[in-house]
Amino acid sequence: MRLVRTVSAALMVSASASIAFAGGLERGGYNVDLLFDPAPFAFEATGTYVMPQRKLDNVVGKNALGGPVPGASQGVKDTESYFSPRLGVKVGIGEQVDCLIDYSQPWGVHTNPGANWAGAYHNIETKVDSHNFGGTCSYKMQAGKGQFRVLGGVFYQQLEGFKERQVFFPTLAGNGIGRLDLEGSGVGWRVGAAYEIPEIAFRASLVYNSRVKLDDITGTLDLSRIPGAVKPPVTGRITPVFGATEMPETVELKVQSGIAPGWLAFGSVKWVNWSILQSIPFCPEATRGIACTTTGLTRATSLDLLYRDGWTVSGGIGHKINEQWSAAASLTWDRGTSQGFGHQADSWTLGGGVAYTPNENVEMRLSGALGILTSGESGAIVGDDGRVYGNDISYTFDNDLVGALSASMKVKW
């Protein structure tokens, strides 16, 4: 049991830092590992700080009339650093039932190239934040040499965000910048199974997290700094808007096992259905009752993502150094979700972590990760709806670095 408690602590924090910068809108993702802690009660707090350094080159942008946009076109930093927290409380109920209540921020994005680059008509700043409140329980039973466990739960998710971009030339009416503010919420569920053999620190788990339907996204489209004659009735005013989308479903397989005294191997494979996020249209509240589509006449604006499904594969080794210290290292590959539009190419990340266990009731962990965001290019593509996306901007990007630091504390009894 000491092998499970000590080495597993290091590998979990090592892996969390390694996958902190995945594709799509992923930040912390979903994680119910605390549910498997053998203690009757456990509280855990984790924080991960991620520092992506994606820069764009050879930027060519078009303004509202199709002409060139002046501004920086080389070395434009597009990504912002961010902090991803996670809190969880696990309670054992008798010998067979465990329950977990947790808070996390699974999704988010923050790009901020500013207003003085050649792609300002495409994006000035975009930010999305999320809040996830979940409850998950499991039931375990003896099965052969180990224990079989089934689990299920629900979670409530809130998302909010905004996007600013240059929409029109600066005039006496204003600077021509438009802003879209949005918020929405929905409920999802999860189900899974696991098999554990504590004597050899073996655990295999498979967890499915459902889509979260955001059926009623509401917000405002602020085009008050643009002459009203440009595109009536939405320009020259602030217009309440609505829309709908879904956050993706995920499937994740995790396996770990002792391979020698004091040594543990672990790995995971995760699929995320990011391809459901293509172009998300928003229409004026006054047009409710009419279908809001990307090609409809009532569309006021849209968030254009055009993602493909994401895959994340991670593996590593943990080692128990002594009764108080253990360490782990991991390597993670994440398939980029961009497909000719955007800069989310494949990434490779190397992570390492240590865990300190001064006594049976406290665990402290610290880890870091350093990765490569691979190169590529972005330009015009045709979406599933037949529209052309990305014809307002093109650019290239080289291999860039991403770093992450993660710290965690667990108290249990």
Short mmCIF file of C-alpha atoms in Angstrom, two decimals:
data_model
loop_
_atom_site.label_atom_id
_atom_site.label_comp_id
_atom_site.label_asym_id
_atom_site.label_seq_id
_atom_site.Cartn_x
_atom_site.Cartn_y
_atom_site.Cartn_z
CA MET A 1 0.00 0.00 0.00
CA ARG A 2 2.88 2.40 0.69
CA LEU A 3 3.97 2.07 -2.95
CA VAL A 4 0.53 3.13 -4.16
CA ARG A 5 0.25 6.10 -1.83
CA THR A 6 3.74 7.51 -2.36
CA VAL A 7 4.69 6.85 -5.97
CA SER A 8 1.19 7.52 -7.28
CA ALA A 9 1.30 10.96 -5.68
CA ALA A 10 4.31 11.96 -7.75
CA LEU A 11 3.04 10.56 -11.02
CA MET A 12 -0.32 12.30 -10.78
CA VAL A 13 1.21 15.76 -10.35
CA SER A 14 3.81 15.04 -13.06
CA ALA A 15 1.14 14.07 -15.55
CA SER A 16 -1.10 17.03 -14.65
CA ALA A 17 1.62 19.52 -15.51
CA SER A 18 2.44 17.70 -18.75
CA ILE A 19 -1.07 17.87 -20.20
CA ALA A 20 -1.81 21.40 -19.00
CA PHE A 21 -1.71 22.79 -22.53
CA ALA A 22 -3.85 20.51 -24.70
CA GLY A 23 -5.85 21.24 -27.83
CA GLY A 24 -9.22 22.88 -28.31
CA LEU A 25 -10.35 24.87 -25.29
CA GLU A 26 -8.86 22.43 -22.80
CA ARG A 27 -7.16 23.65 -19.64
CA GLY A 28 -7.54 21.30 -16.67
CA GLY A 29 -9.97 18.91 -18.33
CA TYR A 30 -11.79 16.35 -16.17
CA ASN A 31 -10.06 14.44 -13.38
CA VAL A 32 -11.57 12.09 -10.76
CA ASP A 33 -8.31 10.43 -9.57
CA LEU A 34 -8.94 11.57 -5.98
CA LEU A 35 -11.88 9.16 -5.88
CA PHE A 36 -9.38 6.25 -5.81
CA ASP A 37 -7.49 7.42 -2.72
CA PRO A 38 -7.60 4.58 -0.15
CA ALA A 39 -8.09 6.92 2.83
CA PRO A 40 -11.64 7.27 4.23
CA PHE A 41 -11.40 11.07 3.87
CA ALA A 42 -9.17 13.20 1.64
CA PHE A 43 -9.01 16.87 0.68
CA GLU A 44 -6.84 18.01 -2.23
CA ALA A 45 -5.99 21.43 -3.68
CA THR A 46 -4.00 21.74 -6.91
CA GLY A 47 -2.90 24.75 -8.91
CA THR A 48 -1.20 24.72 -12.31
CA TYR A 49 0.31 27.77 -14.01
CA VAL A 50 0.82 27.44 -17.77
CA MET A 51 3.03 29.69 -19.91
CA PRO A 52 2.52 29.14 -23.66
CA GLN A 53 4.76 31.15 -25.98
CA ARG A 54 3.03 30.86 -29.38
CA LYS A 55 4.18 33.54 -31.84
CA LEU A 56 2.83 34.26 -35.32
CA ASP A 57 4.88 35.24 -38.37
CA ASN A 58 4.25 36.37 -41.95
CA VAL A 59 0.85 37.75 -40.97
CA VAL A 60 -1.29 39.05 -43.82
CA GLY A 61 -4.64 40.51 -42.80
CA LYS A 62 -7.55 42.08 -44.67
CA ASN A 63 -9.73 44.95 -43.54
CA ALA A 64 -13.48 45.41 -43.99
CA LEU A 65 -13.02 46.32 -47.68
CA GLY A 66 -10.50 43.55 -48.42
CA GLY A 67 -7.46 45.81 -48.33
CA PRO A 68 -4.21 45.20 -46.38
CA VAL A 69 -4.01 45.89 -42.65
CA PRO A 70 -0.95 47.77 -41.30
CA GLY A 71 0.73 46.60 -38.12
CA ALA A 72 3.13 43.99 -36.76
CA SER A 73 3.45 40.90 -38.92
CA GLN A 74 6.43 39.08 -37.34
CA GLY A 75 6.84 37.60 -33.87
CA VAL A 76 3.31 38.48 -32.74
CA LYS A 77 2.72 36.82 -29.33
CA ASP A 78 -0.79 35.41 -29.42
CA THR A 79 -1.15 33.40 -26.21
CA GLU A 80 -1.44 34.48 -22.57
CA SER A 81 -0.34 32.59 -19.46
CA TYR A 82 -3.10 31.22 -17.23
CA PHE A 83 -3.74 29.54 -13.87
CA SER A 84 -5.83 26.37 -13.56
CA PRO A 85 -7.08 25.41 -10.05
CA ARG A 86 -8.70 22.21 -8.81
CA LEU A 87 -10.31 21.43 -5.43
CA GLY A 88 -11.71 18.10 -4.30
CA VAL A 89 -13.10 16.35 -1.23
CA LYS A 90 -13.37 12.55 -1.16
CA VAL A 91 -15.37 10.68 1.48
CA GLY A 92 -15.55 6.92 1.99
CA ILE A 93 -18.97 5.60 2.97
CA GLY A 94 -18.48 2.17 4.48
CA GLU A 95 -16.18 -0.34 2.80
CA GLN A 96 -17.64 -0.18 -0.71
CA VAL A 97 -18.80 3.35 -1.55
CA ASP A 98 -16.63 6.42 -2.20
CA CYS A 99 -17.87 9.86 -3.22
CA LEU A 100 -16.05 12.91 -4.59
CA ILE A 101 -17.15 16.54 -4.75
CA ASP A 102 -14.88 18.75 -6.84
CA TYR A 103 -14.42 22.16 -8.45
CA SER A 104 -12.30 22.78 -11.54
CA GLN A 105 -11.90 24.98 -14.60
CA PRO A 106 -11.78 22.41 -17.42
CA TRP A 107 -12.09 24.74 -20.43
CA GLY A 108 -10.70 28.12 -21.35
CA VAL A 109 -8.64 30.17 -23.76
CA HIS A 110 -6.95 33.57 -23.73
CA THR A 111 -5.41 35.02 -26.88
CA ASN A 112 -4.34 38.65 -26.80
CA PRO A 113 -2.30 39.82 -29.83
CA GLY A 114 -3.61 43.37 -29.33
CA ALA A 115 -4.88 46.02 -31.74
CA ASN A 116 -1.59 46.91 -33.43
CA TRP A 117 -0.94 43.82 -35.53
CA ALA A 118 -1.88 42.95 -39.09
CA GLY A 119 -4.58 40.54 -37.92
CA ALA A 120 -6.60 43.00 -35.84
CA TYR A 121 -9.68 42.50 -38.07
CA HIS A 122 -9.51 38.82 -37.10
CA ASN A 123 -8.81 39.11 -33.38
CA ILE A 124 -7.68 41.68 -30.82
CA GLU A 125 -8.44 39.68 -27.68
CA THR A 126 -10.45 36.53 -26.98
CA LYS A 127 -11.01 35.07 -23.54
CA VAL A 128 -13.16 32.16 -22.31
CA ASP A 129 -13.36 30.95 -18.69
CA SER A 130 -15.22 28.01 -17.17
CA HIS A 131 -16.37 26.77 -13.77
CA ASN A 132 -17.22 23.11 -13.18
CA PHE A 133 -18.91 21.72 -10.05
CA GLY A 134 -19.08 17.93 -9.94
CA GLY A 135 -20.22 15.04 -7.79
CA THR A 136 -19.06 11.47 -8.50
CA CYS A 137 -19.56 8.23 -6.54
CA SER A 138 -18.23 4.71 -6.99
CA TYR A 139 -19.11 1.24 -5.75
CA LYS A 140 -16.40 -1.41 -5.45
CA MET A 141 -16.54 -5.15 -5.04
CA GLN A 142 -14.06 -7.97 -4.72
CA ALA A 143 -13.12 -9.56 -8.07
CA GLY A 144 -10.33 -12.13 -8.15
CA LYS A 145 -7.07 -10.75 -6.74
CA GLY A 146 -8.35 -7.19 -6.81
CA GLN A 147 -11.39 -4.94 -6.73
CA PHE A 148 -13.75 -3.95 -9.52
CA ARG A 149 -15.27 -0.50 -9.29
CA VAL A 150 -18.11 1.21 -11.16
CA LEU A 151 -18.55 4.96 -10.97
CA GLY A 152 -20.96 7.64 -12.09
CA GLY A 153 -21.72 11.26 -11.47
CA VAL A 154 -23.02 14.60 -12.70
CA PHE A 155 -21.48 18.03 -13.13
CA TYR A 156 -22.74 21.56 -13.64
CA GLN A 157 -20.73 23.79 -15.94
CA GLN A 158 -20.66 27.56 -16.47
CA LEU A 159 -18.85 29.31 -19.32
CA GLU A 160 -18.34 32.99 -19.97
CA GLY A 161 -16.17 34.98 -22.31
CA PHE A 162 -15.69 37.76 -24.81
CA LYS A 163 -14.04 38.56 -28.12
CA GLU A 164 -12.86 41.90 -29.47
CA ARG A 165 -11.75 42.63 -33.02
CA GLN A 166 -11.53 45.49 -35.47
CA VAL A 167 -14.76 45.57 -37.45
CA PHE A 168 -14.53 48.86 -39.33
CA PHE A 169 -12.19 51.79 -39.88
CA PRO A 170 -11.93 54.36 -37.06
CA THR A 171 -14.39 57.19 -37.69
CA LEU A 172 -16.06 60.03 -35.83
CA ALA A 173 -18.43 57.36 -34.46
CA GLY A 174 -15.60 55.57 -32.67
CA ASN A 175 -12.52 53.39 -33.08
CA GLY A 176 -14.36 50.70 -35.07
CA ILE A 177 -13.74 47.92 -32.55
CA GLY A 178 -16.54 45.45 -31.87
CA ARG A 179 -16.99 43.30 -28.78
CA LEU A 180 -19.00 40.11 -28.19
CA ASP A 181 -19.79 39.12 -24.57
CA LEU A 182 -21.34 35.71 -23.83
CA GLU A 183 -22.32 33.39 -20.99
CA GLY A 184 -24.04 30.02 -20.74
CA SER A 185 -24.39 26.93 -18.57
CA GLY A 186 -25.34 23.28 -18.78
CA VAL A 187 -25.25 19.88 -17.07
CA GLY A 188 -23.25 16.78 -17.97
CA TRP A 189 -22.76 13.30 -16.59
CA ARG A 190 -20.02 10.68 -16.36
CA VAL A 191 -19.81 6.92 -16.08
CA GLY A 192 -16.83 4.62 -15.77
CA ALA A 193 -15.23 1.48 -14.43
CA ALA A 194 -11.92 0.53 -12.84
CA TYR A 195 -10.03 -2.55 -11.68
CA GLU A 196 -7.41 -2.35 -8.92
CA ILE A 197 -4.88 -4.74 -7.37
CA PRO A 198 -3.42 -2.76 -4.44
CA GLU A 199 -0.60 -5.24 -3.72
CA ILE A 200 1.13 -4.44 -7.02
CA ALA A 201 -0.15 -0.86 -7.33
CA PHE A 202 -2.18 -1.82 -10.40
CA ARG A 203 -5.14 0.24 -11.55
CA ALA A 204 -6.88 0.48 -14.90
CA SER A 205 -9.75 2.94 -15.32
CA LEU A 206 -11.98 3.96 -18.20
CA VAL A 207 -14.15 7.08 -17.79
CA TYR A 208 -16.63 8.67 -20.18
CA ASN A 209 -17.74 12.30 -19.71
CA SER A 210 -20.80 13.39 -21.66
CA ARG A 211 -21.33 16.46 -23.78
CA VAL A 212 -22.61 19.57 -22.02
CA LYS A 213 -25.42 21.24 -23.92
CA LEU A 214 -25.31 25.02 -23.78
CA ASP A 215 -28.77 25.48 -25.21
CA ASP A 216 -29.20 29.11 -24.28
CA ILE A 217 -26.04 31.18 -24.56
CA THR A 218 -26.87 34.85 -24.05
CA GLY A 219 -24.88 38.06 -24.28
CA THR A 220 -24.40 41.28 -26.16
CA LEU A 221 -22.81 42.37 -29.41
CA ASP A 222 -21.36 45.86 -28.93
CA LEU A 223 -20.96 47.64 -32.27
CA SER A 224 -21.70 51.07 -30.86
CA ARG A 225 -18.30 52.41 -32.02
CA ILE A 226 -19.15 51.74 -35.68
CA PRO A 227 -21.39 53.94 -37.89
CA GLY A 228 -24.96 52.67 -37.86
CA ALA A 229 -25.15 52.77 -41.65
CA VAL A 230 -22.47 50.06 -42.04
CA LYS A 231 -24.72 47.10 -41.22
CA PRO A 232 -28.10 48.09 -39.80
CA PRO A 233 -29.64 47.26 -37.42
CA VAL A 234 -26.66 45.86 -35.42
CA THR A 235 -24.03 48.59 -36.00
CA GLY A 236 -24.12 51.83 -34.03
CA ARG A 237 -25.66 50.11 -31.01
CA ILE A 238 -25.42 47.30 -28.42
CA THR A 239 -27.55 44.32 -29.44
CA PRO A 240 -28.62 41.45 -27.15
CA VAL A 241 -27.78 38.14 -28.87
CA PHE A 242 -28.33 34.42 -28.32
CA GLY A 243 -26.84 31.16 -29.55
CA ALA A 244 -26.27 27.51 -28.67
CA THR A 245 -23.49 24.93 -28.76
CA GLU A 246 -22.14 21.92 -26.88
CA MET A 247 -18.93 21.29 -24.97
CA PRO A 248 -17.29 18.03 -26.04
CA GLU A 249 -17.56 14.51 -24.67
CA THR A 250 -14.37 12.77 -23.55
CA VAL A 251 -13.17 9.19 -23.10
CA GLU A 252 -10.02 8.49 -21.09
CA LEU A 253 -8.19 5.24 -20.34
CA LYS A 254 -5.57 5.27 -17.55
CA VAL A 255 -3.32 2.39 -16.51
CA GLN A 256 -0.65 2.13 -13.83
CA SER A 257 1.23 -0.84 -12.34
CA GLY A 258 4.18 -1.63 -10.16
CA ILE A 259 6.99 -3.06 -12.30
CA ALA A 260 9.67 -3.60 -9.63
CA PRO A 261 10.09 -2.85 -5.92
CA GLY A 262 9.68 0.92 -5.60
CA TRP A 263 8.99 1.46 -9.33
CA LEU A 264 5.71 2.23 -11.09
CA ALA A 265 4.82 2.64 -14.77
CA PHE A 266 1.79 4.61 -15.90
CA GLY A 267 0.10 5.75 -19.09
CA SER A 268 -3.11 7.21 -20.48
CA VAL A 269 -4.98 7.75 -23.74
CA LYS A 270 -7.68 10.41 -24.06
CA TRP A 271 -10.06 11.33 -26.87
CA VAL A 272 -11.97 14.63 -26.89
CA ASN A 273 -14.71 15.32 -29.41
CA TRP A 274 -13.59 18.85 -30.28
CA SER A 275 -14.93 18.51 -33.84
CA ILE A 276 -18.42 19.42 -32.59
CA LEU A 277 -17.12 23.00 -32.26
CA GLN A 278 -17.03 24.45 -35.78
CA SER A 279 -18.61 27.87 -36.33
CA ILE A 280 -20.97 28.98 -33.55
CA PRO A 281 -23.50 31.58 -34.82
CA PHE A 282 -25.16 34.29 -32.71
CA CYS A 283 -28.33 36.12 -33.66
CA PRO A 284 -30.23 39.15 -32.27
CA GLU A 285 -32.68 38.36 -29.45
CA ALA A 286 -35.36 40.03 -31.56
CA THR A 287 -35.10 37.10 -34.02
CA ARG A 288 -35.76 34.29 -31.49
CA GLY A 289 -38.08 31.78 -33.08
CA ILE A 290 -36.09 31.86 -36.31
CA ALA A 291 -33.34 29.26 -36.68
CA CYS A 292 -29.92 30.79 -35.89
CA THR A 293 -27.44 29.25 -38.35
CA THR A 294 -24.09 30.17 -39.85
CA THR A 295 -25.68 30.73 -43.25
CA GLY A 296 -28.96 32.29 -42.06
CA LEU A 297 -29.98 35.86 -42.74
CA THR A 298 -30.38 36.59 -39.01
CA ARG A 299 -26.76 35.76 -38.09
CA ALA A 300 -25.14 38.82 -36.47
CA THR A 301 -21.72 37.27 -35.82
CA SER A 302 -20.05 33.96 -35.00
CA LEU A 303 -17.17 32.35 -33.14
CA ASP A 304 -15.20 30.39 -35.74
CA LEU A 305 -13.18 27.51 -34.27
CA LEU A 306 -13.32 24.68 -36.85
CA TYR A 307 -11.65 22.12 -34.60
CA ARG A 308 -10.95 18.46 -35.24
CA ASP A 309 -11.03 15.78 -32.53
CA GLY A 310 -8.18 15.79 -30.03
CA TRP A 311 -6.04 12.85 -28.90
CA THR A 312 -3.67 12.92 -25.92
CA VAL A 313 -1.25 10.07 -25.14
CA SER A 314 0.93 10.14 -22.03
CA GLY A 315 3.29 7.70 -20.34
CA GLY A 316 5.94 7.69 -17.64
CA ILE A 317 7.67 6.10 -14.67
CA GLY A 318 7.52 6.83 -10.95
CA HIS A 319 10.08 5.83 -8.30
CA LYS A 320 9.86 5.64 -4.51
CA ILE A 321 13.15 7.12 -3.25
CA ASN A 322 12.49 6.51 0.46
CA GLU A 323 9.59 6.54 2.90
CA GLN A 324 9.03 10.27 2.43
CA TRP A 325 10.11 11.12 -1.11
CA SER A 326 9.09 9.86 -4.54
CA ALA A 327 9.53 11.20 -8.06
CA ALA A 328 8.11 10.68 -11.52
CA ALA A 329 8.71 11.69 -15.14
CA SER A 330 6.33 11.62 -18.08
CA LEU A 331 6.17 12.28 -21.81
CA THR A 332 2.95 13.52 -23.44
CA TRP A 333 1.89 13.91 -27.06
CA ASP A 334 -1.20 15.93 -27.89
CA ARG A 335 -2.66 16.02 -31.40
CA GLY A 336 -3.42 19.56 -32.47
CA THR A 337 -7.06 20.40 -33.08
CA SER A 338 -6.47 22.97 -35.84
CA GLN A 339 -6.79 21.76 -39.43
CA GLY A 340 -5.47 24.56 -41.61
CA PHE A 341 -7.20 27.32 -39.65
CA GLY A 342 -5.67 28.37 -36.32
CA HIS A 343 -2.37 27.54 -34.63
CA GLN A 344 -3.18 24.53 -32.44
CA ALA A 345 -0.66 22.09 -33.92
CA ASP A 346 0.70 18.96 -32.24
CA SER A 347 2.61 19.38 -28.97
CA TRP A 348 5.21 17.28 -27.14
CA THR A 349 5.71 17.80 -23.39
CA LEU A 350 8.21 16.40 -20.88
CA GLY A 351 7.11 16.57 -17.26
CA GLY A 352 8.72 15.78 -13.94
CA GLY A 353 7.51 15.88 -10.35
CA VAL A 354 8.35 15.07 -6.75
CA ALA A 355 6.11 14.21 -3.83
CA TYR A 356 6.93 14.67 -0.15
CA THR A 357 5.00 12.69 2.46
CA PRO A 358 6.07 13.78 5.95
CA ASN A 359 3.46 11.52 7.56
CA GLU A 360 0.48 9.36 6.63
CA ASN A 361 -1.91 12.31 6.64
CA VAL A 362 -0.17 14.85 4.41
CA GLU A 363 1.18 14.79 0.86
CA MET A 364 2.83 17.74 -0.90
CA ARG A 365 3.71 17.71 -4.58
CA LEU A 366 5.59 19.94 -6.96
CA SER A 367 6.10 19.42 -10.68
CA GLY A 368 7.03 21.18 -13.87
CA ALA A 369 6.79 20.61 -17.59
CA LEU A 370 8.48 21.91 -20.70
CA GLY A 371 7.04 21.31 -24.15
CA ILE A 372 7.24 22.13 -27.83
CA LEU A 373 4.31 23.57 -29.77
CA THR A 374 5.03 22.40 -33.30
CA SER A 375 5.06 24.59 -36.40
CA GLY A 376 2.46 25.10 -39.12
CA GLU A 377 0.39 27.64 -41.00
CA SER A 378 -3.12 29.05 -41.08
CA GLY A 379 -5.21 30.26 -43.99
CA ALA A 380 -8.57 29.96 -45.72
CA ILE A 381 -10.53 26.70 -45.50
CA VAL A 382 -14.08 25.65 -46.40
CA GLY A 383 -16.27 24.66 -43.46
CA ASP A 384 -18.91 21.95 -43.28
CA ASP A 385 -21.55 24.59 -44.02
CA GLY A 386 -19.88 25.56 -47.33
CA ARG A 387 -18.66 28.92 -46.07
CA VAL A 388 -15.03 30.00 -46.45
CA TYR A 389 -13.29 30.70 -43.14
CA GLY A 390 -9.93 32.34 -42.55
CA ASN A 391 -9.91 34.40 -45.75
CA ASP A 392 -9.40 37.54 -43.64
CA ILE A 393 -5.98 36.41 -42.35
CA SER A 394 -3.08 34.08 -43.05
CA TYR A 395 0.11 33.43 -41.08
CA THR A 396 2.78 30.89 -40.23
CA PHE A 397 4.24 29.79 -36.90
CA ASP A 398 7.48 28.05 -35.94
CA ASN A 399 8.14 25.61 -33.13
CA ASP A 400 7.43 27.39 -29.85
CA LEU A 401 7.87 26.58 -26.17
CA VAL A 402 5.30 26.00 -23.44
CA GLY A 403 6.11 25.70 -19.75
CA ALA A 404 4.02 24.75 -16.73
CA LEU A 405 4.41 24.62 -12.94
CA SER A 406 2.07 22.71 -10.65
CA ALA A 407 1.77 22.46 -6.87
CA SER A 408 -0.59 20.36 -4.81
CA MET A 409 -1.39 19.44 -1.23
CA LYS A 410 -3.49 16.57 0.05
CA VAL A 411 -4.70 16.04 3.61
CA LYS A 412 -6.27 12.71 4.50
CA TRP A 413 -7.25 10.54 7.44
#
